[in-house]
Amino acid sequence: MPGHVAAIIAAAGSGFRFGADLPKALIQLGDRTLIEHAVAAISPAVNEIIVTAPASYLSQFQRLLGDAVTVVVGGQTRSESIRAGLAAISDDAKYVLIHDAARALATTELTSRILSALQKGEAAVIPGVPQVDTIKNVDASGYVISTPIRADLRNIQTPQGFELTALKKAHATNGEGTDDAALVESAGFKVLVIAGEERALKITTPADLAIAYNFLGNNQEFLTGVGVDAHAFEAGRELWLGCLNWPDEVGVAGHSDGDVAAHAICDSLLAATGLGDLGSNFGVDRPEYAGASGAKLLSETLSIITSAGFAISNVSVQVIGDRPKLAGRRKEAIAALSAALNGAPVSLLATTTDGLGLTGEGKGIAAIASALVFKVSSNPR
Ligand code: CTP
Ligand code: MG
């Protein structure tokens, strides 16, 4: 295939400095291991992936990564591991990306930028970020020899991209380097540095893992919203509250079943996501929602926010009124509200207002809710 791209992900290290009793690439970061993160991010941009693994973990890596990935045994050093990977690359590869499992959070976008520079004719393209600390060359006794100009320095990351012929030539002498570009430079090729990314940091110690974890969190946009609802009691109507029927209580007036707890939650979710409110989504001009249950409105609201790419972190609702007394059925109501939201965490509280206001005077019930949601996809709002 013209322009066939292979990726070698180096994951055969022991992770000595990390100090865990399993290889660093198998350390969990959020919902998956470092090697799984690295494979997932690079795979959309490449035609084949080769992973180097420690010999005794070969079958574990293969099980974890599936048949679409070729797993080979790595070498004693990183450079040897890369050569083991190179030996497994298919003949039709034109470009090769060399990546470290330890840089698990490098994005697909970074890989794409490296590939497009290669496709424009560069032989070697590597990502780098500006150097923050001043660097000194130091002699064996600890004395400074020189201070390179910081503005000219870059911290170099992976994935590094090469024309396969250039990388093969660079490795032909079985040299050792802390990255592949060092060998390619020595072989006389020009190496272009393009902008890297903070999240492509190399995870070496548990402290680095904590930083990487923050990048995962920051990736999720959290949003909060508040919703309020109140209904007046109306004799002769059934009372619905917290998705439960309250047989011995007077119901409330309203277009739907008047479940203030459910309605306040719906509004808090719509507020958090900026998707309108109960009125604009299910108002009186939508006769199909006349008499709709709180559970139905909750599940409809969930589907509105889900299709806009949001998920619920949690919701909390407080019911304000003298009756009904929620305490005895609190668990039941939480389960019912949560079920209507497909299992999202719900908390439910109740309070009275010391005889003040419409709820204190026994004229009705109110509820106030807050929701925390996060973006799970980049669907347009
Ligand atoms: N690596 C490799 N083969 C080796 C040594 C390292 O494939 N013989 C890989 C590591 O798995 C890692 C990457 O090269 O993804 C960068 O190496 P490093 O961050 O140093 O990882 P480790 O060597 O595992 O860690 P340590 O040096 O702390 O033992
Ligand atoms: Mg190492």
Coordinates of C-alpha atoms and ligand atoms in Angstrom, one line a residue:
M1 CA 0.0 0.0 0.0
P2 CA 1.5 3.4 -0.9
G3 CA 2.3 5.4 2.2
H4 CA 1.8 2.4 4.5
V5 CA 2.5 3.5 8.1
A6 CA 3.8 1.1 10.8
A7 CA 4.1 2.0 14.5
I8 CA 6.5 0.4 17.0
I9 CA 5.5 1.0 20.6
A10 CA 8.4 0.3 23.0
A11 CA 6.9 -1.4 26.1
A12 CA 9.6 -3.9 27.0
G13 CA 11.1 -2.0 29.9
S14 CA 10.7 -3.1 33.5
G15 CA 9.8 0.3 34.9
F16 CA 12.5 0.1 37.6
R17 CA 12.2 3.7 38.5
F18 CA 8.4 3.4 38.8
G19 CA 8.9 0.7 41.4
A20 CA 5.8 -1.5 40.7
D21 CA 6.1 -5.2 40.6
L22 CA 4.9 -5.4 37.0
P23 CA 6.2 -3.8 33.8
K24 CA 5.4 -0.1 33.6
A25 CA 3.3 -0.5 30.4
L26 CA 0.8 -2.6 32.4
I27 CA 0.2 0.1 35.0
Q28 CA -3.4 1.2 35.1
L29 CA -4.2 4.9 34.2
G30 CA -7.9 5.6 34.6
D31 CA -9.9 2.9 32.7
R32 CA -7.0 1.2 31.0
T33 CA -3.3 0.3 31.1
L34 CA -0.5 2.6 29.7
I35 CA 0.0 0.3 26.7
E36 CA -3.7 0.2 25.9
H37 CA -3.8 4.1 26.0
A38 CA -0.8 4.3 23.7
V39 CA -2.2 1.7 21.2
A40 CA -5.7 3.3 21.2
A41 CA -4.3 6.8 20.5
I42 CA -1.9 5.8 17.7
S43 CA -4.1 3.1 15.9
P44 CA -6.4 5.5 14.0
A45 CA -3.4 7.0 12.2
V46 CA -1.4 3.8 11.3
N47 CA -1.8 0.6 9.2
E48 CA 0.1 -1.8 11.6
I49 CA 1.2 -1.8 15.2
I50 CA 4.1 -3.7 16.7
V51 CA 4.5 -3.7 20.5
T52 CA 7.7 -4.8 22.2
A53 CA 7.0 -6.6 25.5
P54 CA 9.1 -8.2 28.2
A55 CA 9.6 -11.9 27.4
S56 CA 7.7 -13.2 30.3
Y57 CA 4.7 -11.0 29.6
L58 CA 4.4 -11.7 25.9
S59 CA 1.1 -13.7 26.1
Q60 CA -0.4 -11.3 28.6
F61 CA 0.3 -8.3 26.3
Q62 CA -1.1 -10.2 23.3
R63 CA -4.3 -11.1 25.2
L64 CA -4.7 -7.5 26.3
L65 CA -4.1 -5.9 22.9
G66 CA -5.8 -8.4 20.7
D67 CA -4.9 -9.9 17.3
A68 CA -4.7 -6.6 15.4
V69 CA -1.5 -5.8 17.2
T70 CA 1.8 -7.8 16.7
V71 CA 3.6 -8.4 20.0
V72 CA 7.3 -9.2 19.9
V73 CA 9.9 -9.8 22.7
G74 CA 11.9 -6.6 23.3
G75 CA 15.7 -6.4 23.9
Q76 CA 18.0 -5.5 26.8
T77 CA 18.0 -1.8 25.9
R78 CA 15.4 0.4 24.3
S79 CA 17.4 0.6 21.1
E80 CA 17.5 -3.2 20.9
S81 CA 13.8 -3.3 21.5
I82 CA 13.2 -1.0 18.6
R83 CA 15.4 -3.3 16.4
A84 CA 13.3 -6.3 17.5
G85 CA 10.2 -4.3 16.4
L86 CA 11.8 -3.2 13.1
A87 CA 12.4 -6.9 12.3
A88 CA 8.7 -7.6 12.5
I89 CA 7.5 -4.7 10.3
S90 CA 5.8 -5.7 7.0
D91 CA 7.8 -5.1 3.8
D92 CA 5.4 -2.5 2.3
A93 CA 5.9 0.0 5.2
K94 CA 7.1 3.4 4.0
Y95 CA 6.9 5.3 7.2
V96 CA 7.5 4.2 10.8
L97 CA 6.5 5.8 14.0
I98 CA 8.5 4.9 17.1
H99 CA 6.6 5.5 20.3
D100 CA 7.0 4.8 24.0
A101 CA 4.2 3.1 26.0
A102 CA 5.4 5.4 28.8
R103 CA 4.1 8.4 26.8
A104 CA 0.6 6.9 27.0
L105 CA -1.4 10.1 26.6
A106 CA 0.2 11.4 23.4
T107 CA -2.8 12.2 21.1
T108 CA -3.8 10.9 17.7
E109 CA -3.6 14.5 16.6
L110 CA 0.2 14.6 17.4
T111 CA 0.7 11.4 15.4
S112 CA -1.2 12.9 12.4
R113 CA 0.9 16.1 12.5
I114 CA 4.1 14.0 12.4
L115 CA 2.8 11.9 9.5
S116 CA 1.8 14.9 7.5
A117 CA 5.3 16.4 7.8
L118 CA 6.8 13.1 6.7
Q119 CA 4.4 13.0 3.8
K120 CA 5.7 16.4 2.7
G121 CA 9.1 14.8 2.3
E122 CA 10.9 15.1 5.7
A123 CA 13.0 12.0 6.6
A124 CA 12.6 12.4 10.3
V125 CA 10.1 14.3 12.4
I126 CA 10.0 14.5 16.2
P127 CA 7.9 16.3 18.7
G128 CA 9.4 18.7 21.3
V129 CA 8.2 21.2 23.9
P130 CA 10.2 24.2 25.2
Q131 CA 12.7 23.6 27.9
V132 CA 11.6 25.2 31.2
D133 CA 14.7 24.7 33.4
T134 CA 18.1 26.0 32.6
I135 CA 20.4 23.1 31.4
K136 CA 24.1 22.9 32.2
N137 CA 26.8 20.7 30.8
V138 CA 28.7 19.4 33.8
D139 CA 32.1 17.6 34.1
A140 CA 32.8 14.5 36.1
S141 CA 33.8 16.6 39.2
G142 CA 30.5 18.5 39.1
Y143 CA 31.9 21.8 37.5
V144 CA 29.9 23.5 34.9
I145 CA 31.4 23.4 31.4
S146 CA 28.8 25.4 29.6
T147 CA 25.3 26.7 29.6
P148 CA 23.4 26.1 26.4
I149 CA 20.9 28.8 25.5
R150 CA 17.6 27.7 26.9
A151 CA 15.5 29.2 24.2
D152 CA 17.2 26.9 21.7
L153 CA 16.5 23.7 23.7
R154 CA 13.5 21.3 23.4
N155 CA 12.3 18.4 25.5
I156 CA 11.9 15.7 23.0
Q157 CA 9.0 13.3 23.0
T158 CA 7.5 10.4 21.1
P159 CA 6.0 9.3 18.7
Q160 CA 9.0 10.0 16.4
G161 CA 8.3 9.6 12.7
F162 CA 10.8 8.3 10.1
E163 CA 11.1 7.1 6.6
L164 CA 11.6 3.4 7.1
T165 CA 14.7 3.3 5.0
A166 CA 16.3 6.1 7.1
L167 CA 15.5 4.5 10.4
K168 CA 16.7 1.1 9.1
K169 CA 20.0 2.7 8.0
A170 CA 20.3 4.4 11.4
H171 CA 19.9 1.1 13.3
A172 CA 22.1 -0.9 10.9
T173 CA 25.2 -0.2 13.1
N174 CA 23.4 -1.5 16.2
G175 CA 24.0 1.8 17.9
E176 CA 22.5 2.9 21.2
G177 CA 20.6 6.1 21.8
T178 CA 18.1 7.4 24.3
D179 CA 15.8 8.1 21.4
D180 CA 15.8 7.0 17.7
A181 CA 16.3 10.5 16.4
A182 CA 19.8 10.4 17.9
L183 CA 20.8 7.4 15.7
V184 CA 19.1 9.0 12.7
E185 CA 21.0 12.3 13.3
S186 CA 24.3 10.3 13.5
A187 CA 23.5 8.6 10.2
G188 CA 23.4 12.0 8.6
F189 CA 19.7 12.7 8.2
K190 CA 18.0 16.0 8.9
V191 CA 15.6 15.8 11.8
L192 CA 12.7 18.2 12.1
V193 CA 11.3 19.1 15.5
I194 CA 7.6 20.1 15.5
A195 CA 5.5 21.2 18.5
G196 CA 4.9 18.4 21.0
E197 CA 2.3 18.4 23.7
E198 CA 2.3 18.5 27.5
R199 CA 0.2 15.4 27.8
A200 CA 2.8 13.4 25.9
L201 CA 4.9 13.5 29.1
K202 CA 6.9 10.4 29.9
I203 CA 5.5 8.5 32.9
T204 CA 8.6 7.4 34.9
T205 CA 7.5 7.6 38.5
P206 CA 4.2 7.4 40.4
A207 CA 4.3 11.3 40.6
D208 CA 4.2 11.4 36.8
L209 CA 1.2 9.0 36.8
A210 CA -0.6 11.5 39.0
I211 CA 0.1 14.3 36.5
A212 CA -1.1 12.1 33.6
Y213 CA -4.2 11.3 35.6
N214 CA -4.9 15.1 35.8
F215 CA -4.7 15.2 32.0
L216 CA -7.4 12.6 31.8
G217 CA -9.6 14.5 34.2
N218 CA -9.0 17.8 32.4
N219 CA -10.1 16.2 29.3
Q220 CA -13.5 15.9 30.7
E221 CA -15.4 19.1 30.7
F222 CA -17.5 19.2 33.9
L223 CA -20.6 21.4 34.1
T224 CA -23.1 22.1 36.8
G225 CA -26.7 23.3 36.8
V226 CA -29.5 24.1 39.3
G227 CA -33.2 23.4 38.9
V228 CA -36.2 24.4 41.0
D229 CA -39.8 23.4 40.9
A230 CA -42.9 24.1 43.1
H231 CA -46.5 22.9 42.8
A232 CA -49.6 23.8 44.8
F233 CA -51.6 21.1 46.5
E234 CA -54.9 20.3 44.7
A235 CA -57.5 18.1 46.3
G236 CA -58.6 15.1 44.3
R237 CA -55.2 14.5 42.5
E238 CA -52.8 11.7 43.2
L239 CA -49.5 12.7 44.7
W240 CA -46.3 11.7 42.9
L241 CA -43.0 12.6 44.4
G242 CA -39.5 11.2 43.8
C243 CA -41.0 8.8 41.1
L244 CA -43.2 7.3 43.8
N245 CA -46.9 7.3 44.3
W246 CA -48.0 8.5 47.8
P247 CA -51.5 7.0 48.2
D248 CA -52.6 8.8 51.4
E249 CA -51.4 12.2 50.4
V250 CA -53.1 15.1 48.5
G251 CA -51.7 15.6 45.0
V252 CA -50.6 18.8 43.3
A253 CA -51.8 20.8 40.3
G254 CA -49.8 20.6 37.1
H255 CA -49.5 19.8 33.4
S256 CA -47.7 16.6 34.2
D257 CA -47.9 14.4 37.3
G258 CA -46.4 17.3 39.4
D259 CA -43.4 15.4 40.7
V260 CA -41.4 18.4 41.9
A261 CA -38.3 16.3 42.7
A262 CA -38.1 14.8 39.2
H263 CA -38.9 18.1 37.6
A264 CA -36.2 20.0 39.5
I265 CA -33.7 17.3 38.5
C266 CA -34.7 17.5 34.9
D267 CA -34.2 21.3 35.0
S268 CA -30.8 21.0 36.7
L269 CA -29.6 18.6 33.9
L270 CA -30.9 20.9 31.2
A271 CA -29.3 23.8 32.9
A272 CA -25.9 22.1 33.2
T273 CA -25.9 21.2 29.6
G274 CA -27.4 24.4 28.2
L275 CA -30.2 22.5 26.5
G276 CA -33.2 24.7 27.5
D277 CA -35.6 23.8 30.4
L278 CA -38.6 21.7 31.1
G279 CA -41.0 24.2 29.5
S280 CA -39.0 24.5 26.3
N281 CA -38.6 20.7 25.9
F282 CA -41.9 19.3 27.3
G283 CA -44.1 22.4 27.7
V284 CA -47.9 22.8 27.3
D285 CA -47.4 23.0 23.5
R286 CA -46.4 19.3 23.6
P287 CA -49.7 17.7 24.5
E288 CA -48.1 14.2 24.4
Y289 CA -46.4 15.1 27.8
A290 CA -49.7 16.1 29.5
G291 CA -49.8 13.9 32.6
A292 CA -46.4 12.6 31.9
S293 CA -44.8 10.8 34.9
G294 CA -41.7 12.2 36.6
A295 CA -39.9 9.0 35.5
K296 CA -40.8 9.6 31.9
L297 CA -39.6 13.2 32.0
L298 CA -36.3 12.1 33.6
S299 CA -35.6 9.4 31.0
E300 CA -36.6 11.8 28.2
T301 CA -34.2 14.4 29.6
L302 CA -31.5 11.8 29.9
S303 CA -31.9 10.9 26.3
I304 CA -31.7 14.6 25.3
I305 CA -28.5 15.2 27.2
T306 CA -27.0 11.9 26.1
S307 CA -27.6 12.6 22.4
A308 CA -25.8 16.0 22.9
G309 CA -22.8 14.0 24.2
F310 CA -23.1 14.4 28.0
A311 CA -23.1 12.0 30.8
I312 CA -24.3 12.4 34.4
S313 CA -21.7 12.5 37.2
N314 CA -24.4 12.8 39.9
V315 CA -27.5 14.7 40.8
S316 CA -28.8 15.8 44.2
V317 CA -32.3 17.0 45.0
Q318 CA -33.8 18.5 48.2
V319 CA -37.6 18.5 48.7
I320 CA -39.0 21.4 50.6
G321 CA -42.3 21.0 52.4
D322 CA -44.1 19.7 55.5
R323 CA -45.5 16.7 53.8
P324 CA -45.2 14.0 52.8
K325 CA -42.6 12.8 55.2
L326 CA -39.9 11.4 53.0
A327 CA -37.7 9.8 55.6
G328 CA -39.4 6.4 55.5
R329 CA -39.3 6.0 51.7
R330 CA -36.1 7.9 51.0
K331 CA -34.2 4.8 49.7
E332 CA -37.1 3.7 47.6
A333 CA -37.3 7.2 46.0
I334 CA -33.6 7.4 45.4
A335 CA -33.7 4.0 43.6
A336 CA -36.7 5.1 41.5
L337 CA -35.1 8.4 40.5
S338 CA -31.8 6.7 39.8
A339 CA -33.5 4.0 37.7
A340 CA -35.2 6.6 35.6
L341 CA -31.7 8.1 34.9
N342 CA -30.2 4.8 33.9
G343 CA -28.5 4.2 37.2
A344 CA -26.9 7.7 37.7
P345 CA -26.0 8.5 41.3
V346 CA -28.8 10.4 43.0
S347 CA -29.1 11.8 46.5
L348 CA -32.3 13.0 48.0
L349 CA -32.8 15.2 51.0
A350 CA -35.9 16.8 52.6
T351 CA -36.4 19.9 54.7
T352 CA -39.2 22.1 56.1
T353 CA -39.1 25.9 56.2
D354 CA -40.2 26.7 59.8
G355 CA -43.8 27.6 58.7
L356 CA -42.5 30.2 56.1
G357 CA -43.5 30.5 52.5
L358 CA -45.9 28.4 50.5
T359 CA -44.4 25.1 51.5
G360 CA -44.3 26.1 55.2
E361 CA -47.9 27.2 55.1
G362 CA -48.8 23.8 53.7
K363 CA -49.9 25.1 50.3
G364 CA -47.6 23.0 48.2
I365 CA -44.3 21.3 47.7
A366 CA -41.1 22.5 46.2
A367 CA -37.7 21.0 45.3
I368 CA -34.3 22.3 44.4
A369 CA -31.8 20.1 42.5
S370 CA -28.3 20.3 41.3
A371 CA -26.6 18.3 38.6
L372 CA -23.0 17.6 37.6
V373 CA -22.5 16.4 34.1
F374 CA -19.5 15.9 31.9
K375 CA -18.8 15.8 28.2
V376 CA -18.2 12.3 26.9
S377 CA -18.2 13.0 23.1
S378 CA -17.6 16.0 21.0
N379 CA -21.1 15.9 19.4
P380 CA -22.3 19.5 18.8
R381 CA -24.5 20.8 21.6
Ligands
CTP1 N1 11.8 0.0 26.7 C1 11.8 -1.1 25.9 N2 12.9 -2.0 26.0 C2 13.8 -1.8 26.9 C3 13.8 -0.6 27.8 C4 12.7 0.3 27.6 O1 10.9 -1.3 25.0 N3 14.8 -2.7 27.0 C5 10.6 0.9 26.6 C6 9.9 1.1 27.9 O2 8.9 0.1 28.1 C7 9.2 2.5 27.8 C8 10.2 3.2 26.8 O3 11.1 2.2 26.3 O4 7.9 2.5 27.2 C9 10.9 4.3 27.5 O5 11.7 3.7 28.5 P1 11.6 4.1 30.1 O6 10.6 5.2 30.3 O7 13.0 4.3 30.6 O8 10.9 2.8 30.7 P2 11.5 1.6 31.5 O9 12.9 1.3 31.0 O10 10.5 0.6 31.6 O11 11.7 2.3 33.0 P3 13.0 2.3 33.9 O12 14.1 2.9 33.1 O13 12.6 3.1 35.1 O14 13.3 0.9 34.2
MG2 MG 14.5 2.7 30.9

